[in-house]
PDB file of C-alpha atoms and ligand atoms in Angstrom:
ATOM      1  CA  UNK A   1    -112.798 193.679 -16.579  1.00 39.00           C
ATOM      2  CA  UNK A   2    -112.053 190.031 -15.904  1.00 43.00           C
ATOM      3  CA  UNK A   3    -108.425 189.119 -15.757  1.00 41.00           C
ATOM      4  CA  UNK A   4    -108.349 186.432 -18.191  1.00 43.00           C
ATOM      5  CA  UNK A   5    -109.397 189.540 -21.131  1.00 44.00           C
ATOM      6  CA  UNK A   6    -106.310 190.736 -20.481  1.00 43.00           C
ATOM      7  CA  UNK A   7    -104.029 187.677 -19.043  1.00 49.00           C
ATOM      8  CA  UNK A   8    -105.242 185.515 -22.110  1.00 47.00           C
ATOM      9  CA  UNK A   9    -103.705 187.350 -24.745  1.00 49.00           C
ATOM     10  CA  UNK A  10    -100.626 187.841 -22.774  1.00 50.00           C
ATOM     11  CA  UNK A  11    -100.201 184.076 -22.262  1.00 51.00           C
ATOM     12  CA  UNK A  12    -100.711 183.563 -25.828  1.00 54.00           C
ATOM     13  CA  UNK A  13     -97.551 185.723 -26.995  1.00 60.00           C
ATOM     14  CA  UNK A  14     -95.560 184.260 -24.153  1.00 57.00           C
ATOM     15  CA  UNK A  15     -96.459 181.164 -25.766  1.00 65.00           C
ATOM     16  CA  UNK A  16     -95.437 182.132 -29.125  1.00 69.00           C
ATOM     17  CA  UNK A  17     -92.140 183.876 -28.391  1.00 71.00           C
ATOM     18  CA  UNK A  18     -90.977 180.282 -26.065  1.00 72.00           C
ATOM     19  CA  UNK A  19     -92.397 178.255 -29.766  1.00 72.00           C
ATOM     20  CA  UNK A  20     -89.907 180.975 -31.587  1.00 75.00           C
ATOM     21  CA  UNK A  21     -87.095 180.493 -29.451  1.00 74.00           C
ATOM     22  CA  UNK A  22     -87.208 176.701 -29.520  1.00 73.00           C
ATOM     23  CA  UNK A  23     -87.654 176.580 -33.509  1.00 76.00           C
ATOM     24  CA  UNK A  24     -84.461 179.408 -33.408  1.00 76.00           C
ATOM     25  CA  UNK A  25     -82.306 177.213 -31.104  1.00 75.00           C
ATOM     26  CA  UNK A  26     -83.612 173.915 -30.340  1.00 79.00           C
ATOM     27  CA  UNK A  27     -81.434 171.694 -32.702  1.00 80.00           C
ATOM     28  CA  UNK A  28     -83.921 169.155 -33.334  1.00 76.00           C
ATOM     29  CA  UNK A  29     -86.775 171.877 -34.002  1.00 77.00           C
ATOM     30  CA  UNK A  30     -88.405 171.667 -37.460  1.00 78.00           C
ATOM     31  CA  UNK A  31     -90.287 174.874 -37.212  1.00 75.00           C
ATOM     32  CA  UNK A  32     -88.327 176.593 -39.476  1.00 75.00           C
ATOM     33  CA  UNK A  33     -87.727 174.236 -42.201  1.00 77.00           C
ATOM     34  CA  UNK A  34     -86.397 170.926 -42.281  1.00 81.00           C
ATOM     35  CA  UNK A  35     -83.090 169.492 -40.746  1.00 89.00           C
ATOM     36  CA  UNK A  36     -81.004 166.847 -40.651  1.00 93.00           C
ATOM     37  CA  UNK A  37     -80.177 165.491 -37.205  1.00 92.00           C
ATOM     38  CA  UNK A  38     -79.801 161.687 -37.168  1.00 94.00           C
ATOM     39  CA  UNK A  39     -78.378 159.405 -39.370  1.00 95.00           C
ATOM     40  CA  UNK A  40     -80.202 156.818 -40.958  1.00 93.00           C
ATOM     41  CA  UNK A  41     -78.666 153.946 -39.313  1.00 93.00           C
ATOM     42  CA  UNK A  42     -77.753 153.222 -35.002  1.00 92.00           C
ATOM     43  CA  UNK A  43     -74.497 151.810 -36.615  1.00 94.00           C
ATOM     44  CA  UNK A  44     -73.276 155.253 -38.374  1.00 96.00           C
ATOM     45  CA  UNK A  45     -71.993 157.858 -36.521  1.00 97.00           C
ATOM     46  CA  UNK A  46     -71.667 161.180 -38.651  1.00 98.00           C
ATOM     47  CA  UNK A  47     -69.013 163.314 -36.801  1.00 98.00           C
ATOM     48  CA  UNK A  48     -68.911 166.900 -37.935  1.00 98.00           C
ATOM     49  CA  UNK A  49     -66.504 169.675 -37.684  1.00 98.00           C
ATOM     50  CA  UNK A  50     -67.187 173.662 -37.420  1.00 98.00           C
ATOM     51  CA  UNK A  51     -65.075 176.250 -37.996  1.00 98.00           C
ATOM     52  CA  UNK A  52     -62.490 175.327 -39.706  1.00 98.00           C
ATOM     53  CA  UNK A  53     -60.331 175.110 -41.786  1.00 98.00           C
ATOM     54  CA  UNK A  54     -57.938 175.075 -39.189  1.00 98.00           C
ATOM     55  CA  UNK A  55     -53.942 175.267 -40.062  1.00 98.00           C
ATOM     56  CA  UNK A  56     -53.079 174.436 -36.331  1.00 97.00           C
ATOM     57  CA  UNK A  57     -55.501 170.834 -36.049  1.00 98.00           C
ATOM     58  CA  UNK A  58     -57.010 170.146 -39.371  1.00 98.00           C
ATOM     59  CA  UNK A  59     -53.785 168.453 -40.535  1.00 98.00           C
ATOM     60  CA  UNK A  60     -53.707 166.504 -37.126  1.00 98.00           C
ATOM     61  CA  UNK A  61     -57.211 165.463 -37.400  1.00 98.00           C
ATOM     62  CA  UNK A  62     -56.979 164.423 -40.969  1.00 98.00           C
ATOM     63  CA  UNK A  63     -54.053 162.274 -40.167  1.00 98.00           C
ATOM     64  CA  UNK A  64     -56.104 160.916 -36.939  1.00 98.00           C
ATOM     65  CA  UNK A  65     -58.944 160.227 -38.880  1.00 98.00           C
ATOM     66  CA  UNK A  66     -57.364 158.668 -41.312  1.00 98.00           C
ATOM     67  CA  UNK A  67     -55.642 156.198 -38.677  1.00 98.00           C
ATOM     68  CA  UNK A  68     -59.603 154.929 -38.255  1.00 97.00           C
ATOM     69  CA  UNK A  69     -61.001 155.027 -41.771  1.00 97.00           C
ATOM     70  CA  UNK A  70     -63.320 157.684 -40.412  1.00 98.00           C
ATOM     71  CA  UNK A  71     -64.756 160.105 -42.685  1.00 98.00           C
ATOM     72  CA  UNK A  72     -66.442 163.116 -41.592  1.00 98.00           C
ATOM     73  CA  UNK A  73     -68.200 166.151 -42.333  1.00 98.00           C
ATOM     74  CA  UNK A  74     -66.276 169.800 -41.812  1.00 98.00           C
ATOM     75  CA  UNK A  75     -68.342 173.014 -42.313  1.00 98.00           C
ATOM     76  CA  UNK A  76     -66.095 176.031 -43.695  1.00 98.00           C
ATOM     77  CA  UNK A  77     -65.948 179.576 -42.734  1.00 98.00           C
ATOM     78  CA  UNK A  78     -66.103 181.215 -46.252  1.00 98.00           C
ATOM     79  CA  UNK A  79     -62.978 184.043 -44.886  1.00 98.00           C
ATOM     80  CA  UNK A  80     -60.790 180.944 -44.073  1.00 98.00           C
ATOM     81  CA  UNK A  81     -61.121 179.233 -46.860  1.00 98.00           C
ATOM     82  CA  UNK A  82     -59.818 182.169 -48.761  1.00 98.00           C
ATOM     83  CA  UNK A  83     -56.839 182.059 -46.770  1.00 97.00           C
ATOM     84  CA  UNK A  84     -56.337 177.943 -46.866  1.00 97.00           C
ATOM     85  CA  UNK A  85     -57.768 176.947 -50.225  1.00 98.00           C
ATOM     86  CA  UNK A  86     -54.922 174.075 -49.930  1.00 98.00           C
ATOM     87  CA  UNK A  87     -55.831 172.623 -46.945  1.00 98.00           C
ATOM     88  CA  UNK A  88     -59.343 172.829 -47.941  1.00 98.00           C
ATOM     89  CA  UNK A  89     -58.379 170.785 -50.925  1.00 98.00           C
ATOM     90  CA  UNK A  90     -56.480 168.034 -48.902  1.00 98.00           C
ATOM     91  CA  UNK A  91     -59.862 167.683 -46.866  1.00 98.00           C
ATOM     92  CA  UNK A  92     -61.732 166.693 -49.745  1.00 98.00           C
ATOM     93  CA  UNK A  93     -59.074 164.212 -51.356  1.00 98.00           C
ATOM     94  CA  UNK A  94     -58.449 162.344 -48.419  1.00 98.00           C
ATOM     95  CA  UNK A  95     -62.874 161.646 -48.807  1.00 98.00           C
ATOM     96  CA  UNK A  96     -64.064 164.377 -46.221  1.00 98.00           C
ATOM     97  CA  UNK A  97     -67.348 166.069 -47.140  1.00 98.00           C
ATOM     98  CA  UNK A  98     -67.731 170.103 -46.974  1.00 98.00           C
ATOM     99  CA  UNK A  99     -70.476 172.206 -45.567  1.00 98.00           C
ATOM    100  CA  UNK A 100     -71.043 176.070 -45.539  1.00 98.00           C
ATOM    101  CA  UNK A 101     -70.714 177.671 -42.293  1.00 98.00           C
ATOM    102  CA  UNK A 102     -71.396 181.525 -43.709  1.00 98.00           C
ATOM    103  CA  UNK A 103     -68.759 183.683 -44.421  1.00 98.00           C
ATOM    104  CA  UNK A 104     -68.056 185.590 -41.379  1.00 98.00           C
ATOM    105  CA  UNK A 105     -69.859 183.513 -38.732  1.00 97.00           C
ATOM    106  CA  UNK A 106     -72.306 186.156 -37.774  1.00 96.00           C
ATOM    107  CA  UNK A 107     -75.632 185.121 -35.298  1.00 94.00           C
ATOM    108  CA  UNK A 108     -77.971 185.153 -38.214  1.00 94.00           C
ATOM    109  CA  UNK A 109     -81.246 185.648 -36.558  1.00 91.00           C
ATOM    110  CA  UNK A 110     -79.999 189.545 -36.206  1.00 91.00           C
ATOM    111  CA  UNK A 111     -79.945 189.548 -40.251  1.00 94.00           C
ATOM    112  CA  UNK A 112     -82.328 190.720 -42.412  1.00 94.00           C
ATOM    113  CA  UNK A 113     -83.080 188.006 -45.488  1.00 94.00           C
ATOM    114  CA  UNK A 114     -80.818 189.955 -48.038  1.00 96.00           C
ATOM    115  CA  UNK A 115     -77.889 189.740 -45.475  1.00 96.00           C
ATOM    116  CA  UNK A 116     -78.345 185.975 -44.675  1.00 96.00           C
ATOM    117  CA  UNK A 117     -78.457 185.190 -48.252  1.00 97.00           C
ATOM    118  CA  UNK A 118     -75.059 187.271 -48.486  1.00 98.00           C
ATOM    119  CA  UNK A 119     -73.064 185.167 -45.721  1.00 98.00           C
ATOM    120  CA  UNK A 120     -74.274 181.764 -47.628  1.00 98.00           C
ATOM    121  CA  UNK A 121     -73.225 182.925 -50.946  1.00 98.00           C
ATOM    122  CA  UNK A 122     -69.955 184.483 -50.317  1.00 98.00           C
ATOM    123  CA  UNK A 123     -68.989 180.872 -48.810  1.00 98.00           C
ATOM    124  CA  UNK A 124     -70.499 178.867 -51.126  1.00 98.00           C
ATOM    125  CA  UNK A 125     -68.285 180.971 -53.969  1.00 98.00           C
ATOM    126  CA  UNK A 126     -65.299 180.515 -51.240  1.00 98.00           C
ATOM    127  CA  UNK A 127     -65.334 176.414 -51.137  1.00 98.00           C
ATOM    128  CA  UNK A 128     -66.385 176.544 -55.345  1.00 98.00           C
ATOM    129  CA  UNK A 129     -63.231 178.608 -56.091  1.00 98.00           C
ATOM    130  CA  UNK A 130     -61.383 175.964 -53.671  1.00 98.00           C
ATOM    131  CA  UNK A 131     -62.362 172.503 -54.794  1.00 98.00           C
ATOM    132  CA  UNK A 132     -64.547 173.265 -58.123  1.00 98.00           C
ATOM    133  CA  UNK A 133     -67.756 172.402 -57.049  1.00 97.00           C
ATOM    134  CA  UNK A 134     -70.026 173.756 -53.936  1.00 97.00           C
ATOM    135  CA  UNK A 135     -71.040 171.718 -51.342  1.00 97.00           C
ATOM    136  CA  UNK A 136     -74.609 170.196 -50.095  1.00 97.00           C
ATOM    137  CA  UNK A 137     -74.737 170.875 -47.043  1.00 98.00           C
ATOM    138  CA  UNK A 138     -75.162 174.065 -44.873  1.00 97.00           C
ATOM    139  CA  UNK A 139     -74.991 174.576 -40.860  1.00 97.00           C
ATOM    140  CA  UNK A 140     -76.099 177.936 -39.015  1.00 96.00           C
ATOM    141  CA  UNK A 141     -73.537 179.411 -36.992  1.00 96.00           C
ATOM    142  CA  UNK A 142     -74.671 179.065 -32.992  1.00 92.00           C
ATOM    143  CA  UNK A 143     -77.333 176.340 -34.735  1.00 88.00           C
ATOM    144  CA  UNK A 144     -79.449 180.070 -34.865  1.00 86.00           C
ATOM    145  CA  UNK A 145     -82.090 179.620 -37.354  1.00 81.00           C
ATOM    146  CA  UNK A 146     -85.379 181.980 -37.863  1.00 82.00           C
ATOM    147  CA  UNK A 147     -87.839 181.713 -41.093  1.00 86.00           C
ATOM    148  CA  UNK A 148     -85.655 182.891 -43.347  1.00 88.00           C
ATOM    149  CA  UNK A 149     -82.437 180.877 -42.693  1.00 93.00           C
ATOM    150  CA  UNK A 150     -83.418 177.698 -44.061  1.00 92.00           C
ATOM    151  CA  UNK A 151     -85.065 178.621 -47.170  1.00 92.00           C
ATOM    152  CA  UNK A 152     -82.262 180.725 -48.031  1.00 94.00           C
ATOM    153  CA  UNK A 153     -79.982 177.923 -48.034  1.00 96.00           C
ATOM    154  CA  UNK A 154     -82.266 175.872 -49.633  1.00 95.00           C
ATOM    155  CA  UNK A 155     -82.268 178.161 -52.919  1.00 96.00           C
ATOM    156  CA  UNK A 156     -78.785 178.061 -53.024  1.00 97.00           C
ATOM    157  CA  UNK A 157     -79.386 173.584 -53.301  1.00 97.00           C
ATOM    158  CA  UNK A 158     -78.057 173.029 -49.494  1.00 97.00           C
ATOM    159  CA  UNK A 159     -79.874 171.032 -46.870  1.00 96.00           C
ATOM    160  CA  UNK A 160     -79.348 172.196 -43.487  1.00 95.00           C
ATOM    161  CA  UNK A 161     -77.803 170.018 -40.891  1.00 96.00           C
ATOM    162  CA  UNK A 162     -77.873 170.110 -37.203  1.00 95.00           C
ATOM    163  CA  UNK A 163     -76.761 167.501 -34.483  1.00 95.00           C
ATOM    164  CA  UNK A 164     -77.658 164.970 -31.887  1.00 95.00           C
ATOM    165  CA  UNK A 165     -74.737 166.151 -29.355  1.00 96.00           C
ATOM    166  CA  UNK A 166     -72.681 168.891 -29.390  1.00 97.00           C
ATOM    167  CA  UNK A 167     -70.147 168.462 -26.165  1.00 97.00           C
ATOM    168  CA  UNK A 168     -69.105 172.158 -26.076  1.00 96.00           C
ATOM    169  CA  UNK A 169     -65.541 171.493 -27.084  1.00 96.00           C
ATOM    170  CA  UNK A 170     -64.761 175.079 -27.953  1.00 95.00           C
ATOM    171  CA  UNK A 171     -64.905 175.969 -23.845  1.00 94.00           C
ATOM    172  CA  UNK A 172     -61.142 176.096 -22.192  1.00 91.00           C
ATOM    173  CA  UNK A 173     -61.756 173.110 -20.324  1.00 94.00           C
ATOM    174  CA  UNK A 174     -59.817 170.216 -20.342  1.00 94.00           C
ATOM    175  CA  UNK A 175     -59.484 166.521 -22.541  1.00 95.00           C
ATOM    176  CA  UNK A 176     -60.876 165.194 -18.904  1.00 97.00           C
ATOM    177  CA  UNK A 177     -63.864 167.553 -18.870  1.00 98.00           C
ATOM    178  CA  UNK A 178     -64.690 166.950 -22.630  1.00 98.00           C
ATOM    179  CA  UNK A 179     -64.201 163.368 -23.203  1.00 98.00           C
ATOM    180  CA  UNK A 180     -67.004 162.217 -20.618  1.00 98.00           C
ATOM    181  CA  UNK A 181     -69.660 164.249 -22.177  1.00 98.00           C
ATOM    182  CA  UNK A 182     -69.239 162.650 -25.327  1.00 98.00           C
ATOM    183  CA  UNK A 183     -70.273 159.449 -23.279  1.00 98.00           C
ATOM    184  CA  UNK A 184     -73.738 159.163 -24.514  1.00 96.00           C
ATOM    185  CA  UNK A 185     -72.837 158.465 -27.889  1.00 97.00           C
ATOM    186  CA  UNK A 186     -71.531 155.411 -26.804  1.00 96.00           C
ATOM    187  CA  UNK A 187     -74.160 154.503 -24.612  1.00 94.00           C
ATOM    188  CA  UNK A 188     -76.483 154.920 -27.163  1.00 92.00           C
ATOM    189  CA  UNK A 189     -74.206 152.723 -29.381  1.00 92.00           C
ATOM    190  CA  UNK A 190     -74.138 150.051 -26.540  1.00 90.00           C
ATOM    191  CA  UNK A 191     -78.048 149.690 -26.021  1.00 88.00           C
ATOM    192  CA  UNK A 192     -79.004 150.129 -29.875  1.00 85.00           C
ATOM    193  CA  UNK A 193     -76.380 147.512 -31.323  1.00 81.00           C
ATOM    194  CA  UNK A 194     -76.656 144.923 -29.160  1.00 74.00           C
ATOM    195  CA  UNK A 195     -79.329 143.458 -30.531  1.00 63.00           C
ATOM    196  CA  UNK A 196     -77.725 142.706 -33.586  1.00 56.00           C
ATOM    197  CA  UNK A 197     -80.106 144.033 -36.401  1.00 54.00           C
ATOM    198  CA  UNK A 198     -78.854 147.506 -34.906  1.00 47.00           C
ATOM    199  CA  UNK A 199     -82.289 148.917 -36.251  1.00 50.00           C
ATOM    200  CA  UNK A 200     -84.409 147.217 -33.582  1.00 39.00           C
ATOM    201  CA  UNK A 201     -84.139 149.684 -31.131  1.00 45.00           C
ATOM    202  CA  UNK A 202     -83.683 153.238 -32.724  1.00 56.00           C
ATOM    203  CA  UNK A 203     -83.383 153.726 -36.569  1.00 65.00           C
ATOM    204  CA  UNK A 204     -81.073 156.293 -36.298  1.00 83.00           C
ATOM    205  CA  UNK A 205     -78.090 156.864 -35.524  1.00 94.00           C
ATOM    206  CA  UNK A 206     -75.791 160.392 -33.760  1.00 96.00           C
ATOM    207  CA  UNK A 207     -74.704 163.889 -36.064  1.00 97.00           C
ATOM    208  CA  UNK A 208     -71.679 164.565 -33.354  1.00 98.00           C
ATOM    209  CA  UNK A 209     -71.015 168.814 -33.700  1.00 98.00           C
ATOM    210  CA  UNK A 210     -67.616 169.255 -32.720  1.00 98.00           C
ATOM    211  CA  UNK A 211     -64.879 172.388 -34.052  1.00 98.00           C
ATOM    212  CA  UNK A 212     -61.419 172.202 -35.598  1.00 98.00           C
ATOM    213  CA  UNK A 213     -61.600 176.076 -35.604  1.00 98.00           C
ATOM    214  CA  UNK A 214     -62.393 179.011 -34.123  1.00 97.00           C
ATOM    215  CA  UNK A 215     -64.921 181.570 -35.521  1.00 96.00           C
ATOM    216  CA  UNK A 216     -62.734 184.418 -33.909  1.00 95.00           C
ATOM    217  CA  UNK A 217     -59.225 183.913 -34.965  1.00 95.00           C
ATOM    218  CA  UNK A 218     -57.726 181.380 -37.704  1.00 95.00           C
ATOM    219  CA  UNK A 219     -55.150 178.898 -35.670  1.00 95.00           C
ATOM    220  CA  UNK A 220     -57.401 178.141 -32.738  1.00 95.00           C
ATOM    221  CA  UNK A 221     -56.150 175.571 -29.788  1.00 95.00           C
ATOM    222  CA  UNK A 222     -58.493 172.643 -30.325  1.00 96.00           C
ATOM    223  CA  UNK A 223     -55.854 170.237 -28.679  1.00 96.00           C
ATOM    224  CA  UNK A 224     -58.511 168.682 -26.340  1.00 97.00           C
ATOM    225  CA  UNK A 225     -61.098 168.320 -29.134  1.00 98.00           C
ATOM    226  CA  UNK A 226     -58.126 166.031 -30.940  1.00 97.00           C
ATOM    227  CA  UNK A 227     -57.546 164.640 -27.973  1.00 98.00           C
ATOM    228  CA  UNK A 228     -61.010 163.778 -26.672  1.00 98.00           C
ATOM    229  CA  UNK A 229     -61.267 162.002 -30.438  1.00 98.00           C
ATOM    230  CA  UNK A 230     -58.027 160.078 -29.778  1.00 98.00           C
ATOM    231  CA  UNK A 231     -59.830 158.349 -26.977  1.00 98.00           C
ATOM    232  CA  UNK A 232     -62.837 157.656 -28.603  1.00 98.00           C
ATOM    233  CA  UNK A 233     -62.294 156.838 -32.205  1.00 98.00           C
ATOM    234  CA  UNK A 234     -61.570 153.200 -31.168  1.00 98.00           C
ATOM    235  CA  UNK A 235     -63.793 152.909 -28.345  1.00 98.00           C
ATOM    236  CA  UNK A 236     -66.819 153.599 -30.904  1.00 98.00           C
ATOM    237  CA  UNK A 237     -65.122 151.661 -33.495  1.00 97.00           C
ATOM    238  CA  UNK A 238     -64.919 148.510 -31.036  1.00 96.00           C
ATOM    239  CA  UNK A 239     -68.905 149.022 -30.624  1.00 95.00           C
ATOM    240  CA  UNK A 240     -69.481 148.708 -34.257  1.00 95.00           C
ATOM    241  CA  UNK A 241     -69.996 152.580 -35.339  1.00 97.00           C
ATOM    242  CA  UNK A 242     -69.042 153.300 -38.683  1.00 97.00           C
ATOM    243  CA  UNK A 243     -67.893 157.089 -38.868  1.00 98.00           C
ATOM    244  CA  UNK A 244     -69.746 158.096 -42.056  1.00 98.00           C
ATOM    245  CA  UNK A 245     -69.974 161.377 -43.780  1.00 98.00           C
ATOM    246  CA  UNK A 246     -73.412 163.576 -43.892  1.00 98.00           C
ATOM    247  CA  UNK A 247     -73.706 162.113 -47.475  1.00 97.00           C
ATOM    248  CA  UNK A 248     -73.407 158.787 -46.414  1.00 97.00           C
ATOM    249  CA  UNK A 249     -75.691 159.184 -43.572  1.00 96.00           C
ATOM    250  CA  UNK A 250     -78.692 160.497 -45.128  1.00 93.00           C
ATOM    251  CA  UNK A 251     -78.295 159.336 -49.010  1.00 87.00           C
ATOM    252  CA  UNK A 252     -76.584 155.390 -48.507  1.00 77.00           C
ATOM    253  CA  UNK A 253     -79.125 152.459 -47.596  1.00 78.00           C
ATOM    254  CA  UNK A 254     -78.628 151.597 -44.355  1.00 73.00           C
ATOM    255  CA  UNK A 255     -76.494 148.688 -43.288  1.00 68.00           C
TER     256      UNK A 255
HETATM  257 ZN1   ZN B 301     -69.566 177.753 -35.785  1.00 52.42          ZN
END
């Protein structure tokens, strides 16, 4: 028998499992279903926040974002909410957007459909029985997507949202480690506004992933990730970012 009978078909599964992996992971991918990753605009920045809520740094970070006139995005876990509908509540008044971040924060490729479709709902009823109304917009835990993931959230009305960086701010490293690697957002900011249209260049603009919580424990140290913020909030602002919401950056003309 010739090798490439049996080397072809092989080659073609490797090929298919690396195409799976990158549509699971990659957080750009579109294989399985559409995302949002970008903004619509180089001038708006859409900083996120997973996690959460938070009763150890979402106060802080409110009050720090506030300082700016930043808005952002935060995406729940449905078993905190439970335990912080107030806070939850503040988030939203003080112009915040809210995504679902599942329930418990499982990896959800390892679920079947019926199980995914659990972990979205029991959030979803979370943040209703919170604030009244559920939100728009969903975001896998670990960004771990497979054919089923997307849809799911889709019947449910939610459009799933990735990112453009995500600077790994839950690792026990320090402000000093994580404030350079949120560098290229304001590199990209440099080259795309200077010409002042702020479209020429690149249409669209960063989805930052960062985390006010933990998805072990409620009360998780995110010190640096305020920190790291407190250092760039009006370094980006001085660029000309806005710091929009997710609604804001897909939905609002851009400027
Ligand atoms: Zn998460």
């Amino acid at each position: 028998m010739q090798p490439w009978l049996i080397e072809a078909p092989v080659a073609v599964t490797v090929a298919a499992a690396g195409l799976a992996a990158y549509g699971a992971v990659y957080p750009r991918a579109q294989l399985f279903g559409a995302t949002i990753c970008r903004t619509n605009s180089a001038r708006k920045l859409a900083v996120t926040f997973d996690d959460g809520p938070n009763p150890a740094i979402t106060p802080k970070l409110l009050d720090l974002l506030d300082r700016y006139k930043a808005k952002a995005t935060f995406f729940l876990i449905g078993r905190y909410v439970r335990e912080c509908p107030e806070l939850v509540k503040e988030t939203v008044s003080r112009g915040h957007e809210l995504g679902n971040h599942t329930e418990l924060h499982p990896n959800l490729l390892r679920l079947n459909p019926t199980n995914v479709r659990v972990e979205l709902r029991l959030c979803h009823d979370a943040i209703r029985g919170a604030i009244g109304t559920p939100p728009k917009w969903f975001r896998p835990p670990f960004g771990m997507r497979n054919p089923w993931v997307v849809p799911a959230a889709r019947e449910l009305g939610y459009r799933t949202v990735m990112w453009t960086l995500i600077p790994g701010d839950w690792q026990e490293k320090p402000a000093e480690w994580l404030i350079p690697r949120m560098q290229p957002i304001a590199d990209r900011a440099q080259r795309n506004l200077a010409n002042s249209s702020g479209r020429a260049v690149a249409s669209t603009g960063d989805v930052l992933c960062l985390h006010d919580g933990g998805h072990r424990d409620l009360n998780a140290d995110r010190s640096r990730t305020l920190a790291a913020l407190e250092h760039w909030l009006p370094r980006w602002r001085d660029l000309g970012l806005e710091f929009v919401t997710i609604g804001e950056a897909v939905n609002t003309p851009a400027p």
